[in-house]
Amino acid sequence: MDDILTLSGVEKRYASGHVALHGVDLAIRRGEIFALLGPNGAGKTTLISIVCGIVTPSGGTITVDGHDAQRDYRAARAKIGLVPQELATDMFERVWDTVRFSRGLFGCPPDDAHLERVLRDLALWDKRGSRLAELSGGMKRRVLIAKALSHEPRILFLDEPTAGVDVGLRRDMWALVRRLRDQGVTIILTTHYIEEAEEMADRIGIITGGRIKLVEEKAKLLATLGRTELHLDLAEPLAAVPAGLADATLSDEGRRLSYVQREGSMPIPQVLRIVEGAGVTYTGIETRRSSLEDIFVDLIGEKA
Amino acid sequence: MNLHGVAAIYKFEMARTFRTLAQSLATPVISTSLYFIVFGAAIGSRLPPIEGVPYGAFIVPGLVLLSILMESVSNASFGIYLPKFAGTIGEILSAPLSAFELVLGYIGAAVTKSLMVAAVTLVVARLFVPYHIDHPVIALAFLLMIAVSFCLFGFLVGLVAKSFDQLQTVPLLILSPLGFLGGSFYTIDMLPEPWATIAMANPIVYLVSAFRWSFYGISDVSVGVSLAATAGFLALCSSILAWVFKTGWRLKA
């Protein structure tokens, strides 16, 4: 699979001396949804801002679909759409004017049919004559997406797209992102909501302290770093764990037997067979698969 | 060349102008007209002519010029400060636009507005005081050059400003006194020493003098010196601006 965006050794040292990014290497595949996860201040927005040309990198190179983002910035930037985190809008502008402005700004001739499609897709068509100041926060967020899509970008950056957005709109936005991906747009999103990454992303990158800690297929990440917990409520308390289950633990005065299955460790059914083979009876069984959130907390927690 | 981008910024800025027509056109025109009424029509008729020009007509070029200076600086500074303030500058910086194209869009609109103000002010002035323009082409060329240089200057002010307060400081605290003491209401040789000599350090004197020359053929300093001074100011503003964009100072982190 070819890469549409590559960063190599991208660094950012602010004038204050604060280092926001330490030599970031990252390759984004054409047509994927990539979620960049990280705590506040990890460097997510700095990374996006550098790729988009809003922040000047202190070092490193960025290639956008074969174009160097510094030397060949026109071609590179024309392919990128950015939905910023802040709801910054020209308050007095009307929706229709502001999307036309964005399209022109990115060097495209007017194409009202395209803009109409974008606005209809985002349920903004009826609001095209409204001033931005009159719109709700969720509507403004959609206007920002419409502006980012006005010049038909091949790469769309969504910086915290669903921050402060209600559940219904969040679902709509996810559906929109999938439609865009189906049209061949590569999507890079940053998010605090891990459930969002789990729901949407093909691949996940974790950034903390200005360093990329990990980039992995979501499914593989969940499989390799995920775990399944087994809890059994025992009919009679046990004094010690059954033979052959050294990894299991007892709690609640021996009434509860717990086991955590990780990659490569004994599968749950085998554990149950051993328990039953040892003549232990249980009255309740509970299993829980770890979410991306658990994995994230583990990773950030141990490496922060 | 991203002409669609330049046009988008230009149209956006002009739309802002027309949206605030009262503030952007009516205010400067009315305030300048008040000077024409008071100093031109009312008091001017009691004053002797200066170098053969009736006082009312004498002050027209200087007042129009002052109005253009103030308008150019405040409009261009607002134009770039607003997106910085509102946070919409990100979109503009992320667009495939060169620094030159970006400035062209903003300055083009600011200059257009300044010339609109100049045209309307001149027409309104004609209602109160009779005046003529000896060298209309030179007057227009000079006006254009002044508008461009002071729009560039205003753009710089807008880039540097960190608050609306700072944005107002330059026009009100620097430009306004320099303008009033710049010979709009008198010729420099009417000043007693040492003020006549000190006045020569005021750059506005050279602008007013040259602009008045294009009207009536009278000037405090030679037109060549004035033109050179204006061209020098234009070059200075352009080079500072080029440096700002090259380094991204106050523009990009």
XYZ file of C-alpha atoms in Angstrom:
557
model
C 0.000 0.000 0.000
C 1.475 3.397 -0.886
C 1.868 6.286 1.491
C 0.154 9.611 0.802
C 1.880 11.476 3.626
C 5.282 10.867 5.129
C 6.994 12.718 7.929
C 10.612 12.037 8.648
C 12.506 13.459 11.569
C 10.010 16.288 12.047
C 11.029 18.412 15.001
C 9.541 21.452 16.651
C 11.376 23.506 19.190
C 9.529 26.674 20.208
C 11.340 29.919 20.893
C 10.657 29.372 24.600
C 12.875 26.279 24.364
C 9.942 23.912 24.741
C 10.329 20.924 22.444
C 6.893 19.959 21.137
C 8.040 17.259 18.725
C 11.153 15.087 18.911
C 12.033 13.796 15.438
C 8.677 12.345 14.443
C 8.598 9.698 11.717
C 5.176 8.781 10.453
C 3.735 7.376 7.242
C 0.040 7.636 6.440
C -1.353 5.209 3.880
C -3.495 6.357 1.006
C -7.184 5.998 1.772
C -6.962 5.043 5.424
C -8.511 6.533 8.523
C -5.673 7.177 10.912
C -6.332 8.172 14.486
C -3.681 10.013 16.415
C -4.219 9.560 20.110
C -2.453 11.295 22.898
C -2.968 13.225 26.092
C -3.232 17.012 26.143
C 0.026 18.686 25.167
C 1.366 15.549 23.493
C 2.022 17.400 20.234
C -1.004 16.325 18.176
C -2.059 19.797 17.117
C 1.544 20.900 16.576
C 2.069 17.934 14.280
C -1.031 18.745 12.235
C -0.202 22.454 12.139
C 3.261 21.719 10.768
C 1.896 19.520 7.992
C -0.647 22.209 7.089
C 1.914 25.025 7.050
C 0.623 26.943 10.065
C 3.648 26.152 12.214
C 7.188 26.124 10.856
C 9.086 22.927 11.689
C 12.530 23.227 13.272
C 13.734 20.253 11.270
C 12.737 17.247 9.208
C 10.906 16.755 5.945
C 7.273 16.249 5.039
C 6.092 14.798 1.751
C 2.462 15.169 0.700
C 1.531 12.880 -2.168
C 5.021 13.248 -3.634
C 5.340 16.987 -2.978
C 7.753 18.432 -0.448
C 5.614 20.466 1.962
C 8.242 23.244 2.165
C 9.657 23.585 -1.333
C 6.530 22.607 -3.235
C 4.053 24.019 -0.735
C 1.439 25.002 -3.295
C 0.922 21.508 -4.643
C 1.217 20.006 -1.169
C -1.245 22.342 0.530
C -3.802 22.159 -2.285
C -4.256 18.482 -1.403
C -4.898 19.093 2.275
C -8.029 20.155 4.094
C -7.887 21.065 7.768
C -10.726 21.161 10.264
C -9.192 22.996 13.202
C -9.904 22.264 16.796
C -10.932 25.800 17.693
C -14.298 26.996 16.413
C -12.736 30.060 14.814
C -15.050 31.587 12.253
C -15.691 34.939 10.671
C -18.734 35.742 12.744
C -20.385 38.104 10.289
C -19.923 35.993 7.180
C -22.676 33.868 5.737
C -22.250 30.111 5.359
C -22.370 30.167 1.584
C -19.866 33.023 1.285
C -17.436 31.435 3.682
C -17.271 28.112 1.823
C -16.862 29.938 -1.494
C -14.072 31.957 0.108
C -12.282 28.808 1.257
C -12.499 27.217 -2.176
C -11.027 30.299 -3.814
C -8.346 30.653 -1.185
C -7.094 27.183 -2.071
C -6.797 28.173 -5.708
C -9.859 26.440 -7.119
C -12.202 28.013 -9.662
C -15.789 28.403 -8.395
C -17.849 25.204 -8.470
C -21.182 25.885 -6.822
C -22.471 22.395 -7.603
C -19.667 20.855 -5.556
C -20.229 23.267 -2.693
C -23.952 22.516 -2.740
C -23.189 18.777 -2.445
C -20.845 19.437 0.481
C -23.397 21.589 2.292
C -26.198 19.091 1.678
C -23.990 16.252 2.936
C -23.455 18.171 6.137
C -27.118 19.167 6.469
C -26.112 22.809 6.089
C -27.861 23.624 2.838
C -30.849 25.179 4.597
C -28.463 27.321 6.615
C -26.468 28.622 3.663
C -27.860 32.146 4.082
C -27.244 32.299 7.845
C -24.499 34.292 9.443
C -21.981 32.142 11.271
C -22.628 34.017 14.510
C -26.220 32.729 14.441
C -25.207 29.064 14.319
C -24.851 26.634 17.212
C -21.471 25.142 18.094
C -22.261 21.886 16.293
C -23.318 23.792 13.174
C -20.133 25.847 13.247
C -18.130 22.640 13.469
C -19.913 21.420 10.336
C -19.230 24.702 8.573
C -15.541 24.216 9.324
C -15.730 20.755 7.787
C -17.503 22.196 4.740
C -14.765 24.810 4.379
C -12.081 22.123 4.623
C -13.855 20.057 1.939
C -14.544 23.003 -0.365
C -11.406 22.486 -2.441
C -11.787 18.711 -2.729
C -8.731 17.739 -0.665
C -7.190 14.262 -0.823
C -6.146 14.386 2.816
C -8.467 15.634 5.526
C -7.192 16.504 8.991
C -9.786 16.514 11.724
C -8.365 17.964 14.918
C -10.645 16.851 17.749
C -13.665 16.831 15.419
C -16.239 15.806 17.982
C -15.119 17.841 20.967
C -18.222 19.460 22.407
C -20.524 17.792 19.912
C -23.669 15.953 20.981
C -24.089 12.222 20.494
C -26.384 12.460 17.471
C -24.093 14.786 15.622
C -21.091 12.679 16.530
C -22.728 9.675 14.856
C -23.492 11.816 11.787
C -19.896 12.933 11.672
C -18.571 9.407 11.844
C -20.878 8.458 8.984
C -19.571 11.417 6.993
C -15.963 10.436 7.640
C -16.671 6.935 6.383
C -18.337 8.302 3.247
C -15.294 10.449 2.600
C -13.009 7.481 3.057
C -15.168 5.574 0.563
C -14.570 8.428 -1.885
C -10.851 7.891 -1.473
C -10.051 10.692 0.946
C -7.365 9.880 3.486
C -8.428 10.939 6.954
C -6.234 11.758 9.897
C -8.025 12.547 13.104
C -6.866 13.420 16.536
C -9.122 12.686 19.400
C -9.476 12.490 23.122
C -12.337 10.058 22.775
C -10.729 6.691 22.509
C -14.068 5.139 21.671
C -13.981 7.329 18.573
C -10.657 5.896 17.447
C -11.859 2.405 18.261
C -15.007 2.973 16.224
C -13.451 4.671 13.211
C -9.789 4.105 12.705
C -7.997 1.623 10.486
C -4.730 2.378 12.188
C -3.860 4.095 15.406
C -0.856 6.141 16.365
C -0.122 7.032 19.938
C 1.825 10.172 20.654
C 3.010 11.384 23.997
C 5.593 13.950 24.991
C 6.243 14.819 21.345
C 7.218 11.275 20.402
C 5.275 8.670 18.470
C 5.133 5.708 20.818
C 3.375 3.296 18.574
C 1.670 2.942 15.214
C -0.414 -0.146 14.666
C -3.429 -1.577 12.879
C -6.345 -1.127 15.230
C -7.344 -4.795 15.055
C -3.796 -5.933 15.716
C -3.358 -3.443 18.504
C -6.460 -4.740 20.218
C -5.331 -8.317 19.669
C -1.723 -7.981 20.783
C -2.070 -5.479 23.563
C -5.596 -6.383 24.505
C -6.500 -8.820 27.211
C -9.516 -10.692 28.407
C -10.320 -10.879 32.076
C -12.125 -13.873 33.542
C -13.806 -13.734 36.916
C -15.448 -16.739 38.514
C -17.642 -16.574 41.613
C -16.933 -19.806 43.448
C -19.486 -21.915 45.275
C -16.975 -22.744 48.050
C -13.985 -20.590 49.012
C -10.596 -21.894 47.913
C -7.439 -21.763 49.983
C -5.135 -21.818 46.958
C -5.445 -21.552 43.186
C -5.939 -24.926 41.460
C -2.789 -26.652 40.224
C -1.748 -25.591 36.721
C -3.250 -22.084 37.126
C -0.306 -20.245 38.648
C -1.326 -17.011 36.883
C -4.791 -16.926 38.419
C -5.523 -14.958 41.557
C -7.963 -15.381 44.380
C -9.834 -12.568 46.048
C -12.827 -11.961 48.297
C -11.524 -14.502 50.841
C -11.081 -17.154 48.200
C -14.564 -16.791 46.746
C -13.528 -15.150 43.539
C -11.044 -16.548 41.036
C -9.645 -14.148 38.460
C -7.486 -14.715 35.423
C -6.142 -12.314 32.804
C -5.543 -13.710 29.348
C -2.968 -11.894 27.224
C -1.534 -12.800 23.855
C 0.337 -16.108 24.155
C -1.089 -17.051 27.505
C -3.496 -19.877 28.210
C -6.869 -19.421 26.483
C -9.940 -18.971 28.648
C -11.688 -22.275 27.715
C -8.614 -24.192 28.820
C -8.643 -22.330 32.128
C -12.263 -23.332 32.625
C -11.475 -26.972 31.863
C -8.704 -26.959 34.486
C -11.015 -25.381 37.042
C -13.736 -27.933 36.359
C -11.150 -30.755 36.302
C -10.057 -29.701 39.774
C -13.618 -30.173 40.960
C -14.201 -26.509 41.658
C -17.780 -25.338 41.072
C -18.679 -21.774 40.281
C -21.951 -19.935 40.506
C -21.136 -16.957 38.293
C -18.899 -16.231 35.351
C -17.872 -12.872 33.996
C -15.513 -12.042 31.154
C -14.424 -8.608 29.987
C -12.383 -7.754 26.901
C -10.121 -4.749 27.369
C -10.910 -1.720 25.250
C -8.531 0.520 23.405
C -8.908 2.837 26.362
C -7.349 0.292 28.723
C -4.517 -0.234 26.264
C -4.026 3.496 25.907
C -3.962 4.086 29.630
C -1.493 1.207 30.031
C 0.802 2.599 27.360
C 0.688 6.218 28.464
C 0.836 5.214 32.104
C 3.941 3.072 31.826
C 5.797 5.308 29.417
C 4.856 8.787 30.512
C 0.177 32.342 -9.171
C -2.918 31.562 -7.107
C -5.179 34.247 -8.554
C -8.322 32.628 -7.187
C -6.781 32.916 -3.739
C -5.877 36.586 -4.165
C -9.376 37.299 -5.492
C -10.949 35.434 -2.560
C -9.109 37.585 -0.009
C -9.807 40.759 -1.978
C -13.524 40.002 -2.222
C -13.688 39.017 1.427
C -12.096 42.299 2.470
C -14.272 44.379 0.158
C -17.363 42.607 1.480
C -16.244 43.585 4.978
C -15.906 47.185 3.779
C -19.394 47.280 2.311
C -20.848 45.535 5.339
C -19.517 48.357 7.500
C -20.079 51.159 5.033
C -21.060 53.665 7.700
C -17.833 53.122 9.587
C -15.511 52.606 6.653
C -16.706 55.306 4.267
C -19.152 57.663 5.930
C -17.077 58.313 9.061
C -13.874 59.486 7.362
C -15.805 61.476 4.796
C -17.962 63.222 7.389
C -15.093 64.042 9.739
C -13.027 65.489 6.890
C -16.030 67.419 5.601
C -16.435 69.033 9.009
C -12.933 70.484 8.626
C -13.871 71.863 5.223
C -16.942 73.525 6.685
C -15.217 74.981 9.756
C -11.746 75.839 8.464
C -12.534 76.092 4.784
C -15.912 77.710 4.398
C -16.368 79.451 7.795
C -12.955 80.564 9.133
C -11.089 80.273 5.839
C -13.008 83.134 4.280
C -11.581 85.492 6.968
C -7.988 84.336 6.411
C -5.646 85.720 3.755
C -4.717 83.457 0.840
C -1.471 81.502 1.138
C 0.884 81.914 -1.855
C -2.094 83.025 -3.884
C -4.316 80.091 -2.915
C -7.484 80.842 -0.913
C -7.173 79.281 2.555
C -10.199 77.024 2.086
C -8.690 75.501 -1.032
C -5.190 75.463 0.506
C -6.158 72.931 3.181
C -7.967 70.513 0.817
C -4.959 68.433 -0.336
C -3.532 68.108 3.188
C -6.827 67.066 4.724
C -7.563 64.537 1.994
C -4.076 63.143 2.441
C -4.446 62.872 6.214
C -7.711 61.077 5.811
C -6.029 58.629 3.405
C -3.139 58.015 5.789
C -5.429 57.260 8.686
C -7.771 55.130 6.602
C -4.959 53.160 4.992
C -3.275 52.360 8.288
C -6.423 51.527 10.209
C -8.052 49.522 7.437
C -4.993 47.460 6.519
C -4.124 46.855 10.159
C -7.675 45.723 10.935
C -7.717 43.507 7.856
C -4.882 41.321 9.113
C -5.461 41.753 12.836
C -9.039 40.440 12.716
C -8.141 36.950 11.431
C -5.325 36.849 13.965
C -7.760 37.816 16.705
C -10.563 35.516 15.550
C -8.194 32.615 14.920
C -9.152 32.305 11.265
C -5.582 33.144 10.232
C -4.860 29.397 10.326
C -6.899 28.795 7.204
C -5.141 31.603 5.379
C -1.687 30.382 6.380
C -2.545 26.829 5.377
C -3.688 27.909 1.907
C -1.423 27.454 -1.127
C -0.656 31.180 -1.227
C 2.718 32.901 -1.366
C 3.379 35.793 0.992
C 3.194 38.154 -1.971
C -0.230 36.847 -2.994
C -1.526 37.092 0.547
C -0.351 40.703 0.894
C -1.648 41.526 -2.581
C -5.154 40.429 -1.588
C -5.214 42.379 1.666
C -3.359 45.463 0.465
C -5.282 45.537 -2.804
C -8.552 45.773 -0.891
C -7.219 48.307 1.623
C -5.860 50.525 -1.159
C -9.151 50.317 -3.052
C -10.995 51.479 0.022
C -8.533 54.313 0.646
C -8.977 55.551 -2.913
C -12.746 55.334 -2.522
C -12.526 57.480 0.597
C -10.254 59.939 -1.246
C -12.621 60.204 -4.195
C -15.709 60.750 -2.060
C -13.905 63.232 0.190
C -12.724 65.254 -2.797
C -16.211 65.348 -4.254
C -17.726 66.399 -0.923
C -15.010 69.043 -0.426
C -16.039 70.585 -3.727
C -19.451 71.369 -2.193
C -17.875 73.646 0.427
C -14.703 75.044 -1.104
C -13.807 75.690 -4.736
C -10.470 74.095 -5.644
C -8.735 72.800 -8.761
C -6.103 70.181 -9.509
C -3.252 71.331 -11.788
C -1.717 67.891 -12.308
C -4.512 65.307 -11.870
C -2.449 62.379 -13.183
C 0.442 63.102 -10.835
C -2.023 63.663 -7.998
C -3.588 60.268 -8.629
C -0.229 58.520 -8.973
C 0.983 60.117 -5.774
C -2.230 59.200 -3.953
C -1.849 55.609 -5.089
C 1.754 55.450 -3.928
C 0.833 56.925 -0.538
C -2.088 54.558 -0.156
C 0.060 51.528 -0.994
C 2.885 52.499 1.364
C 0.626 53.316 4.286
C -1.482 50.199 3.731
C 1.742 48.191 3.904
C 2.657 50.094 7.047
C -0.808 49.421 8.482
C -0.481 45.742 7.600
C 2.737 45.675 9.624
C 1.005 47.406 12.526
C -1.737 44.767 12.359
C 0.848 41.979 12.393
C 2.723 43.437 15.349
C -0.341 44.414 17.397
C -1.262 42.084 20.218
C -4.469 43.863 21.208
C -7.098 46.193 19.796
C -5.580 48.839 22.032
C -2.210 48.570 20.325
C -3.975 48.608 16.981
C -5.396 52.066 17.741
C -2.178 53.387 19.225
C -0.276 53.966 16.004
C -3.000 55.893 14.151
C -4.033 57.942 17.173
C -0.793 58.567 19.022
C 1.703 58.747 16.172
C -0.037 59.425 12.898
C -2.590 61.910 14.156
C -0.092 64.398 15.725
C 2.378 64.009 12.867
C -0.469 64.637 10.471
C -1.751 67.765 12.193
C 1.764 69.154 12.412
C 2.533 68.035 8.874
C 1.606 71.291 7.194
C -1.967 70.533 6.221
C -3.155 73.852 7.684
C -0.073 76.026 7.021
C 3.155 76.169 5.078
C 6.282 75.257 6.976
C 7.803 78.735 6.560
C 4.864 80.147 8.514
C 6.275 78.373 11.590
C 8.710 80.237 13.884
C 12.166 78.757 14.440
C 13.120 76.250 15.757
C 9.758 74.640 14.838
C 10.247 75.153 11.129
C 13.492 73.165 11.256
C 12.033 70.515 13.569
C 9.047 70.166 11.262
C 11.366 69.043 8.474
C 11.966 65.831 10.452
C 8.259 65.034 10.155
C 7.816 62.683 7.188
C 4.214 63.782 6.704
C 5.460 67.262 5.684
C 6.989 65.817 2.527
C 3.822 63.970 1.593
C 1.503 66.932 2.146
C 3.881 69.234 0.289
C 4.073 67.054 -2.803
C 0.354 66.373 -2.865
C -0.423 70.069 -2.555
C 2.023 70.769 -5.356
C 0.007 68.500 -7.669
C -3.035 70.683 -6.891
C -1.656 74.232 -6.983
C 2.008 74.030 -7.988
C 3.197 75.304 -4.570
C 5.325 73.245 -2.207
C 7.445 73.492 0.955
C 10.053 71.047 -0.262
C 10.951 70.009 -3.781
C 8.661 67.428 -5.326
C 11.652 65.209 -6.160
C 12.636 64.988 -2.479
C 9.029 64.181 -1.548
C 8.783 61.436 -4.127
C 12.104 59.977 -3.040
C 10.981 60.030 0.606
C 7.712 58.292 -0.260
C 9.466 55.699 -2.409
C 11.940 55.113 0.408
C 9.099 54.557 2.889
C 7.423 52.173 0.465
C 10.653 50.207 0.043
C 11.202 50.113 3.808
C 7.715 48.774 4.540
C 7.981 46.203 1.750
C 11.313 44.886 2.972
C 10.193 44.627 6.598
C 7.085 42.803 5.421
C 9.154 40.448 3.268
C 11.310 39.705 6.313
C 8.223 39.079 8.458
C 6.910 36.525 6.015
C 10.289 34.896 5.533
C 10.721 34.353 9.249
C 7.032 33.974 10.107
C 7.509 36.428 12.989
C 4.250 37.109 14.866
C 2.549 35.073 12.177
C 3.663 31.485 12.640
C 4.919 29.679 15.691
